[in-house]
Every structure is written in C-alpha cells, then in structure tokens.
Amino acid sequence: VRLQPGNLFKPCNVDACVNPAQSRCGRCKLRVYCSPSCRDADWIDHKVYCEAPSTPIAYTKEQMRTWYAKQDKFRDKDEELSAFEEVPLPAFGEMWARFKK
C-alpha cells in the first residue's frame, strides 16, 4: 500500500534510516518504511505489537509504541505505557499461530 503524496515526507520507522517512507505495514497501517529491506528488518520487533487496529485502544497502543521508538524512549516504555496495560493483548498462543502461517 502506497502512502498518499502528502505523507511521503515521513521518515522510515527503522531507527538508522533517514529515507522518506514509501509504504506502510500491510496489517496495522501504522509503521512506515522506505523499502522492503527496512520493512523486513523492523518486522522482528514489530510483529509482537502488530495487529489490525480494529479497536481504538489497539490503534492507540501501536501509535504510542511507534512514537516512543522514534523518540528513543523504549527504556521507559513500561512506565509510560502502563495506562494501557489493563487492555489485554492477544494470548501468546493466538499470536504464535498467526506468525507461523
């Protein structure tokens, strides 16, 4: 899925990359990438959090994680995201089944 022309100046979500984003995650539509290689490199970490934003809470949680990653604040993520912890994430078994496919 290509981004709209007005959004092309967003930087790639991979920390070491400064290229403009050209596409976004096909599932959650929140992470943006400049190339398939950056997308693949980010998938290792992103797949744990990636889910279709079917609810406002799921969407907000991924937005927060993306923002904190770009701001280099993951060391504080447990404290900062604690307000969202009462919202259950999919069970590990469900997540593993999705990623095995």
Coordinates of C-alpha atoms in Angstrom, one line a residue:
V1 CA 0.0 0.0 0.0
R2 CA 1.5 3.3 -1.1
L3 CA 1.2 6.4 1.1
Q4 CA -0.5 9.5 -0.2
P5 CA 1.8 12.2 -1.7
G6 CA 1.3 14.5 1.3
N7 CA 2.7 11.8 3.6
L8 CA 5.8 10.9 1.7
F9 CA 8.0 13.1 3.8
K10 CA 7.5 10.9 6.9
P11 CA 10.8 9.2 7.7
C12 CA 11.2 5.4 7.6
N13 CA 10.4 3.8 11.0
V14 CA 13.7 2.0 11.1
D15 CA 15.9 3.9 13.5
A16 CA 19.1 4.0 11.4
C17 CA 17.3 5.0 8.2
V18 CA 16.7 8.6 7.2
N19 CA 15.0 7.9 3.8
P20 CA 11.4 9.1 3.3
A21 CA 8.7 6.4 3.7
Q22 CA 7.2 4.9 0.6
S23 CA 4.9 2.2 2.1
R24 CA 3.3 1.1 5.3
C25 CA 2.7 -2.1 7.3
G26 CA 0.0 -4.0 5.5
R27 CA -1.6 -5.2 8.7
C28 CA -1.7 -2.3 11.2
K29 CA -1.1 0.5 8.6
L30 CA 0.9 2.5 11.3
R31 CA 4.6 1.7 10.7
V32 CA 6.1 3.2 7.5
Y33 CA 9.1 2.1 5.5
C34 CA 11.3 3.3 2.7
S35 CA 12.0 -0.2 1.3
P36 CA 11.2 -3.9 1.7
S37 CA 14.6 -4.4 3.3
C38 CA 13.8 -1.9 6.1
R39 CA 10.3 -3.4 6.5
D40 CA 11.8 -6.9 6.9
A41 CA 14.4 -5.6 9.4
D42 CA 11.7 -4.0 11.5
W43 CA 9.4 -7.0 11.4
I44 CA 11.4 -8.9 14.0
D45 CA 10.4 -6.4 16.7
H46 CA 7.2 -5.0 15.2
K47 CA 5.4 -8.4 14.8
V48 CA 5.0 -8.6 18.6
Y49 CA 2.9 -5.5 18.6
C50 CA 1.4 -5.5 15.1
E51 CA -2.3 -6.0 14.9
A52 CA -5.0 -4.6 12.7
P53 CA -6.3 -1.5 14.5
S54 CA -9.7 -3.0 15.0
T55 CA -10.3 -1.0 18.2
P56 CA -9.3 2.5 19.2
I57 CA -7.2 1.0 22.1
A58 CA -5.2 -1.3 19.7
Y59 CA -4.6 1.6 17.4
T60 CA -3.5 3.9 20.2
K61 CA -1.2 1.3 21.8
E62 CA 0.7 0.9 18.5
Q63 CA 0.8 4.6 17.9
M64 CA 2.4 5.0 21.4
R65 CA 4.9 2.3 20.8
T66 CA 5.8 3.8 17.4
W67 CA 6.2 7.3 18.8
Y68 CA 8.3 6.1 21.8
A69 CA 10.6 4.0 19.4
K70 CA 11.2 7.1 17.3
Q71 CA 11.9 9.2 20.4
D72 CA 14.3 6.6 21.8
K73 CA 12.2 6.2 24.9
F74 CA 11.8 2.5 24.9
R75 CA 13.8 2.3 28.1
D76 CA 10.9 4.0 29.8
K77 CA 8.1 2.2 27.9
D78 CA 6.9 0.1 30.9
E79 CA 6.2 3.2 32.9
E80 CA 4.8 5.3 30.0
L81 CA 2.5 2.6 28.6
S82 CA 1.2 1.4 32.0
A83 CA -2.1 3.2 31.4
F84 CA -2.7 0.7 28.5
E85 CA -1.8 -2.5 30.4
E86 CA -5.3 -3.2 31.5
V87 CA -6.2 -3.8 27.9
P88 CA -5.5 -7.4 27.1
L89 CA -3.2 -8.2 24.2
P90 CA -3.8 -11.5 22.3
A91 CA -2.6 -14.6 24.1
F92 CA 0.8 -15.9 23.1
G93 CA -0.8 -18.9 21.5
E94 CA -3.0 -16.8 19.3
M95 CA -0.1 -14.6 18.3
W96 CA 2.2 -17.6 17.6
A97 CA -0.5 -19.2 15.4
R98 CA -0.8 -16.1 13.3
F99 CA 3.0 -15.8 12.8
K100 CA 3.5 -19.5 12.0
K101 CA 1.4 -19.2 8.9

